[in-house]
Every structure is written in structure tokens, then in C-alpha cells.
């Protein structure tokens, strides 16, 4: 397959993926906007003033980057896992599998779709946040790179989950029992400085802590972790998950009998 | 050159079911080829392997000389597949489905749009192009899958029971369409349970049973194996007695209908002469049963005698 044909196939998957989540915007874009608004009202406006400052910022300002990142993580993952599993379930993934598309193009197309939804939802939640607090961007480069790379990590995660999933329960197990706890314990609502030393150490094994804090650094200029460690960990995850996903595609795990 | 060349194809599924036991098959370029067999014989497994949706256990598959182990993407580019089960997104429009499929083969949108119009028009789907695929009738869904498989204009088109569940009128129009596609140079491999379909469309035929090819020949040669053919004769006037000698095993099913058997040594002119001499006028006649169907059952029974 020539270079132009590969680009056409890649763009086709992207158009299909973006069209899908835009067509069902009531299920994909609206719900995170509503739930994150509730987070801002409850934690920011009602409970926040009683907590006072955190990390040198008003509580609302402190949690805003975490809430934005939480929505990006959830939606990147959800987009790819539901789209790819849906394609397997309805068997229209066969349209791609019988076509001469290299595996990395299929993977890149789905990951791009997940990143696109993550960024669109992230933007919507950011707009919501601006109704509640002022967001001063400390580093645009860090904000854009961290949010995009994090979105890639969870899109890849969603893809791998979908490859292994055999039913709809398998699609929801990882988000419910792994992703949500790690996100809540990843410093979205608190600084790990508040934790006892032992739990601070445990928290440092949570990769989402690095993503949330790196993003918070990009906006507020403060973080609980070293920003370079965050980039290194994210890039490591991207490399590992990409390799793993390509091996799965190559072997046809969960796709070919 | 062969459009499809299969040598020693083996497939053992995880549940240890030996679906294919060394299948050898050659389909010539430009052929209209029938692959027949009872349910579970291995037809869909062969199609699955050729379309790279099923992993083979052993053997070789070549599509237009492209070995699928070495030049998979080249082989895929030559191949269009119409599967047995509906396998498109229920949420997309007909046009989206075929445009996306063309895109997967690297065909630019403009060209894909022109082809979509051409095939949708030929298959009577143009008016439905913006409808969601889930709203189509069963026959329309089948036609949509045919249009989708043709978007990259494959040199080899494989159809797995394309007319299953389709009404007679639509089935006939699909036959005409497939014959036109074949006449333009596309090789077609067809599996079907309607043996009349294979008899009408296909030049060559293979019969598979329990993972092995038990017959691989031309349709004409296969049909010539049939020793006796039975015909139903509709009479112009009622007849009460059958004249002797009854060398055609004539029997009366009602006053206006006779049945006759013609052996390989007899011919139909002899039957007409015999009836004409006896003063019996024939209004019309037809085969009592599908000839290929009779052969098919006989071949399967020969390989698996009852009681085995």
C-alpha cells in the first residue's frame, strides 16, 4: 500500500471516529460537561471555601486542572474502548481487517479518535471551569503536550481493553475498578503533601498522579512531582502500550479465530 | 493465472475441531466458481482464511499469485468479500459505509463517490443512500454488502451465500448483476444453498464435505454424471391412459399432468415423438427436481453412506 493510500486510510478512520462521537454528542460530550459542573459546584463553590487554600491557591483553582484532566482521561479511554468494542460486536471491524491497512494505521486512527474526543471534552470542561474560577496558564507548551500525551496513553489503554473484551461487562471493569480509583487517588482533589509519608510513597506509583500534577503545573505553575519525571513516565507508557497493541493486532488476538 | 490457488489448507480450531483437512482448490481468472457443501463443511472457514479473518493452521493461499504469507496486502487489494452475516455499522448511512470501505483501500473520496453512485444505481440503492443501514430490508442489506465489496473494484469477488433470505425476484436481479460483473472480468467465487443458483451462474464447481473437497470439476461434467432426469409434463388436454410400451416410465399424477424419466441413453426428442404418436399434446414441461440438488445429495451420500 503506497504512502498516499495509507494517508487516505488513516484519514478515513479519523473521519469515521470523529463523526461517531460528534453524532452521539449527547452521550459523549454533554455528560462530562454536566458532571464536571457538579464537581465545581459541590467541591469548588460549596466545600472549597471551607477548605481554604491548597498549594497556595484557592481550592477551586487548585482542583480545576485535575477535573479537566480527569475528564480527558475518562473520555479518551471511553471513546476507543466503546468504539473498537462496538466495531467488534457488530463485526464491522472486519471492514478494516480485510482491507490492506497496516496495523499501525488502524491503531493510530483509533488513538487519534480518542485523543480528539479527549481534547474536545477537555476544552468544554475548561470553558465550564471558567464560569467558576480564573485560569491563568503558566506554560502553554506543558498544558498542550501533557494533555495530548495523556490522552494518547488512555486511548491506547482503551484500545487494548477493547481487543480483549468479549462482552459489555469487560468494557466497564477497567474504568470502574482501575481507572476511577487511580484518578481519584491521583491528586485531583488534594495535594499528596497532605498524606502521611507512607501513602505519599505509595501515591508515587500511581502514573495518573504525574499526569494530573504535570497538567496542574502547566496551568498553576505548581506540582507535587518533578515535571520531567512526568514526561518520561508518559512517554514510557505510550511506547509500551503501543508495542503491546501492535502485537495484539499482529497476532489477531480477540479479532481472528 | 489462477485467481485463487489453495494448497493443502488446514484449519484446526481451538476446540480441536478439524474444519479443513488439506483443501486443494484452483479458481481460474475470470471464472464464476461455485463452492458448495452442507452446513459445517468448511466453506465459510475457507472464505474466512482467504479474507484473512481466520488464521490457517497449515497450507498455502495465493490470490492472483500473491502468497498471503508473504504479500498479504497485495492479496487483500485484489479481493472483495460479501460475508454471510451482516457486518456493517447499524448507525451509519449506506453512503458512509461504502465511502469508508473505499477509504480503507486508499481510494480518494471523489472517486469513491462516483463508484458509490454507479453501484448504488445498479443495485437499486441510490434512493436509500442517506438512510441509516439499520432501516434497510434484508435484501437491501445484502445488496449494500455487494456494493461495499465492489468499491475498490476487486479482481476476485467472494460471495458467501449472497442471496440467503432474499425473495425470488430480487434473487434473479442479483444473478443478472453478478453475471454482468463477471463478464467485465471479475472472477467470482460463490457459496450458496440454492443449488439452482450455482447451476445457473457457475461454470466450475467444487463440493466440500467434512473439510475435504469431494468433487472439483466443470458444471457441465458434473451434471452429465446424472443418469436419469425426471420431467413434469403439463398436458394441453386431459389423458386417461398411458400408451404401451412405457419406455419412459410415464406416470400420471393427475388428469392434466404426467411425469417421465429420461435415461442417459434416451433423449428428449424420443419422448416427444412417443407422446405425439400417442396423441398426447404437451402444453409445457419442467425438471421435476433440481438436477444439481440430486447430484449433490448423491455425492454426499456416496462419501457418507447412511449408517456410517
Coordinates of C-alpha atoms in Angstrom, one line a residue:
Chain A
X1 CA 0.0 0.0 0.0
X2 CA 1.5 3.3 -1.1
X3 CA 2.1 6.3 1.0
X4 CA -1.0 8.2 -0.4
X5 CA -3.2 5.2 0.1
X6 CA -2.1 4.9 3.8
X7 CA -2.8 8.5 4.4
X8 CA -6.3 8.1 2.8
X9 CA -7.0 5.0 5.0
X10 CA -5.8 6.9 8.1
X11 CA -7.9 9.9 7.4
X12 CA -10.9 7.7 6.7
X13 CA -10.6 6.1 10.2
X14 CA -10.2 9.5 11.8
X15 CA -13.3 10.9 10.0
X16 CA -15.3 7.8 11.0
X17 CA -14.2 8.1 14.6
X18 CA -14.8 11.8 15.0
X19 CA -18.1 11.6 13.2
X20 CA -19.1 8.9 15.6
X21 CA -18.6 10.8 18.8
X22 CA -19.9 14.1 17.4
X23 CA -23.1 12.3 16.1
X24 CA -23.8 11.0 19.6
X25 CA -22.7 14.2 21.4
X26 CA -25.5 13.8 23.9
X27 CA -23.7 10.6 25.2
X28 CA -20.1 11.7 24.6
X29 CA -19.7 15.5 25.1
X30 CA -22.6 16.6 27.2
X31 CA -22.4 14.2 30.2
X32 CA -18.8 15.2 31.2
X33 CA -19.8 18.9 31.0
X34 CA -22.7 18.2 33.3
X35 CA -20.9 16.0 35.8
X36 CA -17.8 18.3 35.9
X37 CA -20.2 21.3 36.5
X38 CA -21.4 19.4 39.6
X39 CA -17.9 18.8 40.8
X40 CA -17.2 22.5 40.5
X41 CA -20.4 23.5 42.4
X42 CA -20.1 20.9 45.1
X43 CA -16.3 20.7 45.7
X44 CA -15.4 24.2 44.5
X45 CA -18.2 26.5 45.5
X46 CA -19.8 24.7 48.5
X47 CA -17.0 22.8 50.2
X48 CA -14.0 24.7 48.7
X49 CA -14.3 27.9 50.8
X50 CA -14.4 25.9 54.0
X51 CA -11.1 24.1 53.0
X52 CA -9.3 27.3 52.2
X53 CA -6.1 27.4 50.2
X54 CA -4.2 24.4 48.8
X55 CA -0.8 24.6 47.3
X56 CA -1.0 28.4 47.6
X57 CA -4.2 28.6 45.5
X58 CA -7.9 28.8 46.2
X59 CA -9.3 25.3 46.4
X60 CA -11.5 25.9 43.3
X61 CA -8.4 27.0 41.3
X62 CA -6.4 24.0 42.6
X63 CA -8.9 21.3 41.6
X64 CA -9.8 22.8 38.2
X65 CA -6.7 21.3 36.3
X66 CA -7.4 17.9 38.0
X67 CA -11.0 17.9 37.0
X68 CA -10.2 18.9 33.4
X69 CA -7.5 16.1 33.3
X70 CA -10.0 13.6 34.8
X71 CA -12.5 14.3 32.1
X72 CA -9.8 13.9 29.4
X73 CA -8.6 10.6 30.8
X74 CA -12.1 9.1 31.1
X75 CA -13.2 10.3 27.7
X76 CA -10.1 9.2 25.8
X77 CA -10.4 5.8 27.2
X78 CA -14.2 5.5 26.8
X79 CA -14.1 6.6 23.2
X80 CA -11.7 4.0 22.0
X81 CA -12.9 1.1 24.2
X82 CA -16.5 1.7 23.2
X83 CA -15.9 2.4 19.5
X84 CA -13.5 -0.5 18.9
X85 CA -15.5 -3.0 21.0
X86 CA -18.7 -1.8 19.2
X87 CA -17.0 -2.5 15.9
X88 CA -16.0 -6.0 17.1
X89 CA -19.5 -6.6 18.5
X90 CA -21.3 -5.5 15.3
X91 CA -18.4 -7.2 13.3
X92 CA -17.8 -4.1 11.1
X93 CA -14.2 -4.2 12.3
X94 CA -14.0 -6.8 9.5
X95 CA -14.3 -4.0 7.0
X96 CA -10.8 -2.8 8.2
X97 CA -9.3 -6.3 8.8
X98 CA -9.9 -7.5 5.2
X99 CA -8.6 -4.2 3.7
X100 CA -4.9 -3.8 3.1
X101 CA -4.4 -1.4 6.0
X102 CA -1.2 -1.7 8.0
X103 CA -1.9 -2.5 11.7
X104 CA -0.2 0.7 12.9
X105 CA -2.7 2.8 10.8
X106 CA -5.7 1.1 12.4
X107 CA -4.2 1.7 15.8
X108 CA -3.2 5.3 15.0
X109 CA -6.7 6.1 13.6
X110 CA -8.5 4.9 16.8
X111 CA -6.0 6.6 19.1
X112 CA -6.4 9.8 17.1
X113 CA -10.2 9.5 17.6
X114 CA -9.7 9.0 21.3
X115 CA -7.4 12.0 21.6
X116 CA -9.8 14.1 19.6
X117 CA -12.7 13.3 22.0
X118 CA -10.4 13.8 25.0
X119 CA -9.4 17.3 23.8
X120 CA -12.9 18.3 22.8
X121 CA -14.2 17.3 26.2
X122 CA -11.2 18.9 27.9
X123 CA -12.0 22.2 26.1
X124 CA -15.7 22.0 27.1
X125 CA -14.8 21.3 30.7
X126 CA -12.2 24.2 30.6
X127 CA -15.0 26.5 29.4
X128 CA -17.2 25.3 32.3
X129 CA -14.3 25.9 34.7
X130 CA -14.0 29.5 33.6
X131 CA -17.6 30.1 34.9
X132 CA -16.3 29.2 38.4
X133 CA -12.7 30.3 38.5
X134 CA -10.0 32.2 36.8
X135 CA -7.4 30.0 35.0
X136 CA -4.1 31.5 34.3
X137 CA -1.9 29.4 32.0
X138 CA 1.6 29.1 33.3
X139 CA 3.0 27.2 30.3
X140 CA 1.0 26.6 27.1
X141 CA 3.6 24.1 25.9
X142 CA 3.3 21.9 29.0
X143 CA -0.5 22.1 29.0
X144 CA -0.9 21.1 25.4
X145 CA 1.8 18.5 25.4
X146 CA 0.7 16.8 28.6
X147 CA -3.0 16.8 27.8
X148 CA -2.3 15.3 24.3
X149 CA 0.2 12.7 25.5
X150 CA -2.0 11.7 28.5
X151 CA -4.9 11.4 26.1
X152 CA -2.8 9.1 23.9
X153 CA -1.9 6.9 26.9
X154 CA -5.6 6.3 27.8
X155 CA -6.7 5.9 24.2
X156 CA -4.1 3.1 23.8
X157 CA -5.4 1.6 27.1
X158 CA -8.9 1.7 25.8
X159 CA -7.9 0.0 22.6
X160 CA -6.2 -2.9 24.5
X161 CA -9.2 -3.2 26.7
X162 CA -11.5 -3.4 23.7
X163 CA -9.3 -6.0 22.0
X164 CA -9.6 -8.4 25.0
X165 CA -13.2 -7.5 25.8
X166 CA -15.7 -10.3 25.0
X167 CA -18.8 -8.6 26.3
X168 CA -20.0 -5.2 27.6
X169 CA -19.0 -6.1 31.2
X170 CA -15.4 -6.4 30.1
X171 CA -15.6 -2.9 28.7
X172 CA -16.7 -1.4 32.1
X173 CA -14.5 -3.4 34.5
X174 CA -11.2 -1.4 33.9
X175 CA -12.8 2.1 34.0
X176 CA -14.8 1.2 37.2
X177 CA -12.2 -0.7 39.2
X178 CA -8.9 0.6 38.0
X179 CA -9.2 4.0 36.2
X180 CA -11.6 5.7 38.5
X181 CA -9.8 4.8 41.8
X182 CA -6.4 5.7 40.3
X183 CA -7.8 9.0 39.1
X184 CA -9.4 9.9 42.4
X185 CA -6.2 8.9 44.2
X186 CA -4.1 10.8 41.7
X187 CA -4.2 14.1 43.4
X188 CA -7.2 15.6 41.5
X189 CA -8.8 16.9 44.7
X190 CA -5.8 17.1 47.0
X191 CA -2.1 17.6 47.2
X192 CA -0.2 14.5 48.2
X193 CA 1.7 16.7 50.7
X194 CA -1.5 16.2 52.9
X195 CA -0.9 12.4 53.0
X196 CA 1.3 10.6 55.6
X197 CA 4.7 9.9 54.3
X198 CA 4.0 6.2 53.6
X199 CA 0.9 7.0 51.5
X200 CA 2.9 9.7 49.7
X201 CA 5.3 7.0 48.7
X202 CA 2.5 4.7 47.6
X203 CA 0.9 7.5 45.6
X204 CA 4.1 7.9 43.6
X205 CA 3.5 4.5 42.0
X206 CA 0.2 5.9 40.5
X207 CA 1.0 7.2 37.0
X208 CA -2.1 9.4 36.9
X209 CA -0.6 11.4 39.8
X210 CA 2.2 12.5 37.4
X211 CA -0.2 13.4 34.6
X212 CA -2.6 15.4 36.8
X213 CA 0.3 17.2 38.5
X214 CA 2.1 17.9 35.3
X215 CA -1.1 19.5 33.9
X216 CA -1.6 21.4 37.1
X217 CA 2.0 22.7 36.7
X218 CA 1.2 23.9 33.2
X219 CA -1.7 25.9 34.5
X220 CA -0.8 27.0 38.0
X221 CA 3.0 26.5 37.9
X222 CA 2.9 24.2 41.0
X223 CA 3.2 20.4 41.2
X224 CA 3.8 17.6 43.7
X225 CA 6.2 15.9 41.3
X226 CA 9.1 16.5 39.0
X227 CA 7.7 17.6 35.7
X228 CA 10.4 15.7 33.7
X229 CA 9.6 12.5 35.5
X230 CA 6.0 13.0 34.4
X231 CA 7.0 13.3 30.7
X232 CA 9.3 10.3 31.0
X233 CA 6.6 8.2 32.6
X234 CA 4.0 9.2 30.0
X235 CA 6.3 8.5 27.1
X236 CA 7.3 5.2 28.6
X237 CA 3.6 4.2 28.8
X238 CA 3.0 5.3 25.3
X239 CA 5.9 3.2 24.0
X240 CA 4.9 0.1 26.0
X241 CA 1.2 0.3 25.2
X242 CA 1.8 1.0 21.5
X243 CA 4.1 -2.0 21.2
X244 CA 1.6 -4.2 23.1
X245 CA -1.4 -3.1 21.0
X246 CA 0.5 -3.7 17.7
X247 CA 1.5 -7.2 18.9
X248 CA -2.2 -7.9 19.6
X249 CA -3.2 -6.7 16.2
X250 CA -0.5 -8.6 14.5
X251 CA -1.5 -11.8 16.2
X252 CA -5.2 -11.1 15.7
X253 CA -5.9 -11.6 19.4
X254 CA -9.6 -11.2 20.1
X255 CA -10.2 -10.4 16.4
X256 CA -9.4 -13.6 14.4
X257 CA -10.3 -17.2 15.1
Chain B
X1 CA -3.0 -17.5 -13.9
X2 CA -5.2 -18.6 -11.1
X3 CA -7.3 -16.0 -9.3
X4 CA -7.3 -18.2 -6.2
X5 CA -5.0 -21.0 -5.5
X6 CA -5.3 -23.1 -2.3
X7 CA -2.9 -25.9 -1.5
X8 CA -3.1 -28.2 1.5
X9 CA -5.2 -25.8 3.5
X10 CA -5.7 -27.0 7.1
X11 CA -7.6 -25.4 9.9
X12 CA -8.0 -26.8 13.4
X13 CA -10.0 -24.5 15.8
X14 CA -9.2 -24.1 19.4
X15 CA -11.9 -26.5 20.3
X16 CA -9.9 -29.1 18.3
X17 CA -12.5 -29.2 15.5
X18 CA -10.6 -30.1 12.3
X19 CA -12.5 -27.8 9.9
X20 CA -10.3 -28.2 6.9
X21 CA -8.3 -31.3 6.2
X22 CA -5.9 -30.4 3.4
X23 CA -8.0 -28.5 0.9
X24 CA -6.7 -28.0 -2.6
X25 CA -8.6 -25.7 -4.9
X26 CA -7.8 -23.6 -8.0
X27 CA -10.1 -20.9 -9.4
X28 CA -9.2 -19.6 -12.9
X29 CA -9.0 -15.9 -13.7
X30 CA -12.5 -14.8 -15.0
X31 CA -14.3 -17.9 -13.7
X32 CA -17.7 -18.0 -12.0
X33 CA -17.0 -20.7 -9.4
X34 CA -19.4 -22.4 -7.1
X35 CA -18.2 -23.8 -3.7
X36 CA -20.9 -26.0 -2.3
X37 CA -21.3 -28.1 0.7
X38 CA -23.6 -28.8 3.6
X39 CA -23.6 -26.7 6.7
X40 CA -20.4 -27.0 8.7
X41 CA -18.5 -28.5 5.7
X42 CA -15.8 -25.8 5.8
X43 CA -16.9 -23.3 3.1
X44 CA -17.0 -20.3 5.5
X45 CA -13.7 -21.3 7.0
X46 CA -12.1 -21.3 3.6
X47 CA -13.6 -17.8 2.9
X48 CA -12.5 -16.7 6.4
X49 CA -8.9 -17.7 5.7
X50 CA -8.8 -16.2 2.2
X51 CA -10.2 -12.9 3.6
X52 CA -7.6 -13.1 6.5
X53 CA -10.3 -13.2 9.2
X54 CA -9.4 -16.7 10.2
X55 CA -5.9 -17.9 10.8
X56 CA -4.9 -21.1 9.0
X57 CA -3.2 -24.0 10.7
X58 CA -1.3 -25.0 7.5
X59 CA -1.2 -24.8 3.8
X60 CA -0.8 -22.0 1.2
X61 CA -3.2 -19.5 -0.2
X62 CA -2.4 -17.3 -3.2
X63 CA -4.6 -14.6 -4.7
X64 CA -3.6 -13.7 -8.2
X65 CA -0.2 -15.2 -7.4
X66 CA 0.2 -13.1 -4.2
X67 CA 1.1 -15.5 -1.4
X68 CA -0.9 -14.4 1.6
X69 CA 2.0 -15.4 3.9
X70 CA 4.4 -13.1 2.0
X71 CA 2.3 -10.4 0.2
X72 CA -0.8 -10.1 2.4
X73 CA -1.7 -6.6 1.5
X74 CA -1.2 -7.1 -2.3
X75 CA -3.5 -10.2 -2.0
X76 CA -6.1 -8.2 0.0
X77 CA -6.1 -5.5 -2.6
X78 CA -7.3 -8.0 -5.2
X79 CA -10.1 -9.3 -3.0
X80 CA -13.7 -8.3 -2.3
X81 CA -15.8 -10.3 0.2
X82 CA -19.5 -10.4 0.8
X83 CA -19.9 -12.2 4.0
X84 CA -22.8 -14.4 5.1
X85 CA -23.8 -12.3 8.1
X86 CA -24.5 -8.5 8.0
X87 CA -21.3 -6.9 9.2
X88 CA -21.6 -3.1 8.8
X89 CA -22.3 -0.4 11.3
X90 CA -26.0 -0.1 12.1
X91 CA -25.6 3.6 12.9
X92 CA -24.0 4.7 9.6
X93 CA -25.8 5.7 6.4
X94 CA -25.4 3.5 3.3
X95 CA -23.2 6.1 1.7
X96 CA -20.9 6.4 4.7
X97 CA -20.4 2.7 4.8
X98 CA -19.3 2.4 1.2
X99 CA -17.2 5.6 1.3
X100 CA -15.4 4.4 4.4
X101 CA -14.8 1.0 2.8
X102 CA -13.3 2.7 -0.3
X103 CA -11.2 4.8 2.0
X104 CA -9.7 1.8 3.8
X105 CA -8.4 0.7 0.3
X106 CA -6.9 4.1 -0.2
X107 CA -9.4 5.3 -2.8
X108 CA -9.9 9.1 -2.7
X109 CA -13.3 10.4 -1.7
X110 CA -14.2 11.9 -5.1
X111 CA -13.6 8.6 -7.0
X112 CA -15.3 6.7 -4.2
X113 CA -18.3 9.0 -4.6
X114 CA -18.5 8.2 -8.3
X115 CA -18.3 4.5 -7.7
X116 CA -20.9 4.6 -4.9
X117 CA -23.3 6.3 -7.3
X118 CA -22.5 3.7 -10.0
X119 CA -23.0 0.6 -7.8
X120 CA -25.9 2.0 -5.8
X121 CA -27.7 2.8 -9.0
X122 CA -27.1 -0.6 -10.5
X123 CA -28.2 -2.3 -7.3
X124 CA -31.2 -0.1 -6.7
X125 CA -29.9 1.5 -3.6
X126 CA -29.4 5.1 -4.8
X127 CA -32.6 6.4 -3.2
X128 CA -31.6 4.8 0.1
X129 CA -28.0 6.3 0.1
X130 CA -28.6 8.6 3.1
X131 CA -30.8 6.2 5.1
X132 CA -29.2 4.5 8.1
X133 CA -28.2 1.0 7.3
X134 CA -30.4 -0.5 10.1
X135 CA -33.5 0.7 8.4
X136 CA -32.9 -1.3 5.2
X137 CA -34.7 -4.6 4.4
X138 CA -32.8 -7.9 4.4
X139 CA -32.5 -7.8 0.6
X140 CA -31.2 -4.3 0.6
X141 CA -28.7 -5.1 3.3
X142 CA -27.3 -7.9 1.1
X143 CA -27.1 -5.5 -1.9
X144 CA -25.4 -2.9 0.3
X145 CA -22.7 -5.5 1.2
X146 CA -22.2 -6.3 -2.5
X147 CA -21.8 -2.6 -3.3
X148 CA -19.4 -2.2 -0.5
X149 CA -17.3 -5.2 -1.7
X150 CA -17.1 -3.7 -5.2
X151 CA -15.9 -0.2 -4.1
X152 CA -12.3 -1.0 -4.7
X153 CA -13.2 -2.9 -7.9
X154 CA -11.6 -6.2 -6.8
X155 CA -10.4 -8.8 -9.3
X156 CA -11.7 -11.6 -7.2
X157 CA -15.1 -11.3 -5.5
X158 CA -16.1 -13.9 -2.9
X159 CA -19.8 -14.2 -2.0
X160 CA -20.8 -16.3 0.9
X161 CA -24.5 -17.1 0.4
X162 CA -25.3 -13.7 -1.1
X163 CA -29.0 -14.5 -1.8
X164 CA -29.9 -16.2 1.5
X165 CA -33.3 -14.9 2.6
X166 CA -33.8 -12.8 -0.5
X167 CA -37.1 -13.1 -2.4
X168 CA -37.2 -14.8 -5.8
X169 CA -37.5 -11.6 -7.9
X170 CA -34.6 -9.9 -6.1
X171 CA -32.5 -13.0 -6.3
X172 CA -32.9 -13.1 -10.1
X173 CA -32.0 -9.5 -10.4
X174 CA -28.9 -10.1 -8.3
X175 CA -28.0 -13.0 -10.6
X176 CA -28.1 -10.7 -13.6
X177 CA -26.0 -8.2 -11.8
X178 CA -23.4 -10.8 -10.8
X179 CA -23.2 -12.1 -14.3
X180 CA -22.6 -8.6 -15.6
X181 CA -19.8 -8.1 -13.0
X182 CA -18.3 -11.5 -14.1
X183 CA -18.5 -10.5 -17.8
X184 CA -16.4 -7.4 -17.1
X185 CA -13.6 -9.7 -15.9
X186 CA -14.2 -10.1 -12.2
X187 CA -13.6 -13.6 -11.0
X188 CA -16.5 -14.7 -8.7
X189 CA -16.5 -17.5 -6.1
X190 CA -19.9 -18.2 -4.8
X191 CA -21.2 -20.3 -1.9
X192 CA -24.9 -20.9 -1.8
X193 CA -27.5 -23.3 -0.6
X194 CA -29.7 -22.5 -3.6
X195 CA -28.2 -25.1 -5.9
X196 CA -30.3 -23.8 -8.8
X197 CA -28.3 -20.6 -8.3
X198 CA -25.0 -22.4 -8.7
X199 CA -26.3 -24.3 -11.8
X200 CA -27.5 -21.1 -13.4
X201 CA -24.5 -18.9 -12.7
X202 CA -21.4 -21.0 -12.4
X203 CA -19.0 -22.6 -14.9
X204 CA -17.0 -24.6 -12.5
X205 CA -17.9 -26.2 -9.2
X206 CA -16.3 -27.7 -6.1
X207 CA -18.1 -29.6 -3.4
X208 CA -16.7 -29.8 0.1
X209 CA -17.8 -32.1 2.8
X210 CA -16.3 -32.5 6.3
X211 CA -13.3 -30.3 5.4
X212 CA -12.3 -32.1 2.2
X213 CA -13.0 -31.4 -1.4
X214 CA -15.0 -34.4 -2.8
X215 CA -15.7 -33.0 -6.3
X216 CA -13.9 -30.4 -8.3
X217 CA -15.0 -30.2 -12.0
X218 CA -17.0 -28.2 -14.5
X219 CA -20.7 -27.7 -14.0
X220 CA -21.3 -29.5 -17.3
X221 CA -19.2 -32.5 -16.4
X222 CA -20.9 -32.8 -13.1
X223 CA -24.4 -32.6 -14.4
X224 CA -23.5 -35.2 -17.1
X225 CA -23.0 -37.7 -14.2
X226 CA -26.7 -37.6 -13.6
X227 CA -28.0 -40.9 -15.1
X228 CA -31.7 -40.2 -15.1
X229 CA -33.6 -37.0 -15.2
X230 CA -37.3 -36.7 -14.3
X231 CA -39.6 -34.2 -16.0
X232 CA -43.1 -33.0 -15.2
X233 CA -45.3 -32.6 -18.4
X234 CA -48.3 -30.3 -18.3
X235 CA -50.9 -31.6 -20.8
X236 CA -52.9 -29.5 -23.1
X237 CA -55.8 -32.0 -22.8
X238 CA -56.6 -34.5 -20.2
X239 CA -55.4 -38.0 -20.7
X240 CA -56.8 -41.1 -19.1
X241 CA -54.5 -43.9 -20.3
X242 CA -50.8 -44.2 -20.8
X243 CA -49.9 -46.0 -24.1
X244 CA -47.7 -49.0 -24.1
X245 CA -44.8 -49.7 -24.3
X246 CA -43.9 -47.3 -21.5
X247 CA -40.1 -46.9 -22.0
X248 CA -40.1 -43.5 -20.2
X249 CA -41.6 -44.8 -17.0
X250 CA -44.6 -42.4 -17.6
X251 CA -46.9 -42.0 -14.7
X252 CA -50.0 -39.8 -14.3
X253 CA -50.2 -37.6 -11.2
X254 CA -53.5 -36.0 -12.2
X255 CA -55.6 -35.9 -15.5
X256 CA -53.5 -32.9 -16.8
X257 CA -50.0 -33.9 -15.5
X258 CA -47.6 -36.7 -16.5
X259 CA -44.2 -37.5 -15.2
X260 CA -41.4 -39.1 -17.3
X261 CA -37.9 -40.3 -16.7
X262 CA -35.2 -40.0 -19.4
X263 CA -32.1 -42.1 -19.0
X264 CA -28.7 -41.1 -20.3
X265 CA -29.3 -43.4 -23.4
X266 CA -32.5 -41.7 -24.3
X267 CA -33.2 -38.2 -25.5
X268 CA -36.0 -35.8 -25.1
X269 CA -37.0 -35.9 -28.8
X270 CA -37.8 -39.6 -28.4
X271 CA -40.1 -38.7 -25.6
X272 CA -41.9 -36.0 -27.7
X273 CA -42.2 -38.4 -30.6
X274 CA -43.6 -41.1 -28.4
X275 CA -46.2 -38.7 -26.9
X276 CA -47.1 -37.2 -30.2
X277 CA -47.7 -40.6 -31.7
X278 CA -49.9 -41.5 -28.8
X279 CA -51.9 -38.2 -29.4
X280 CA -50.9 -36.6 -26.2
X281 CA -50.3 -32.8 -26.5
X282 CA -47.8 -31.2 -24.2
X283 CA -48.5 -27.6 -23.0
X284 CA -45.3 -27.2 -21.1
X285 CA -42.6 -29.2 -19.2
X286 CA -40.1 -28.7 -16.5
X287 CA -37.4 -30.6 -14.5
X288 CA -39.1 -32.4 -11.6
X289 CA -36.3 -31.5 -9.2
X290 CA -33.1 -29.5 -9.4
X291 CA -30.6 -31.6 -11.2
X292 CA -27.6 -30.3 -9.2
X293 CA -29.5 -30.9 -6.0
X294 CA -30.0 -34.5 -6.9
X295 CA -26.3 -34.9 -7.7
X296 CA -25.3 -33.0 -4.6
X297 CA -27.2 -35.3 -2.3
X298 CA -26.0 -38.4 -4.2
X299 CA -22.3 -37.3 -3.9
X300 CA -22.7 -36.6 -0.2
X301 CA -24.4 -40.0 0.3
X302 CA -21.6 -41.8 -1.7
X303 CA -19.0 -40.3 0.6
X304 CA -21.0 -40.8 3.8
X305 CA -23.2 -43.9 3.2
X306 CA -26.3 -43.9 5.6
X307 CA -25.5 -45.8 8.7
X308 CA -21.9 -44.6 8.8

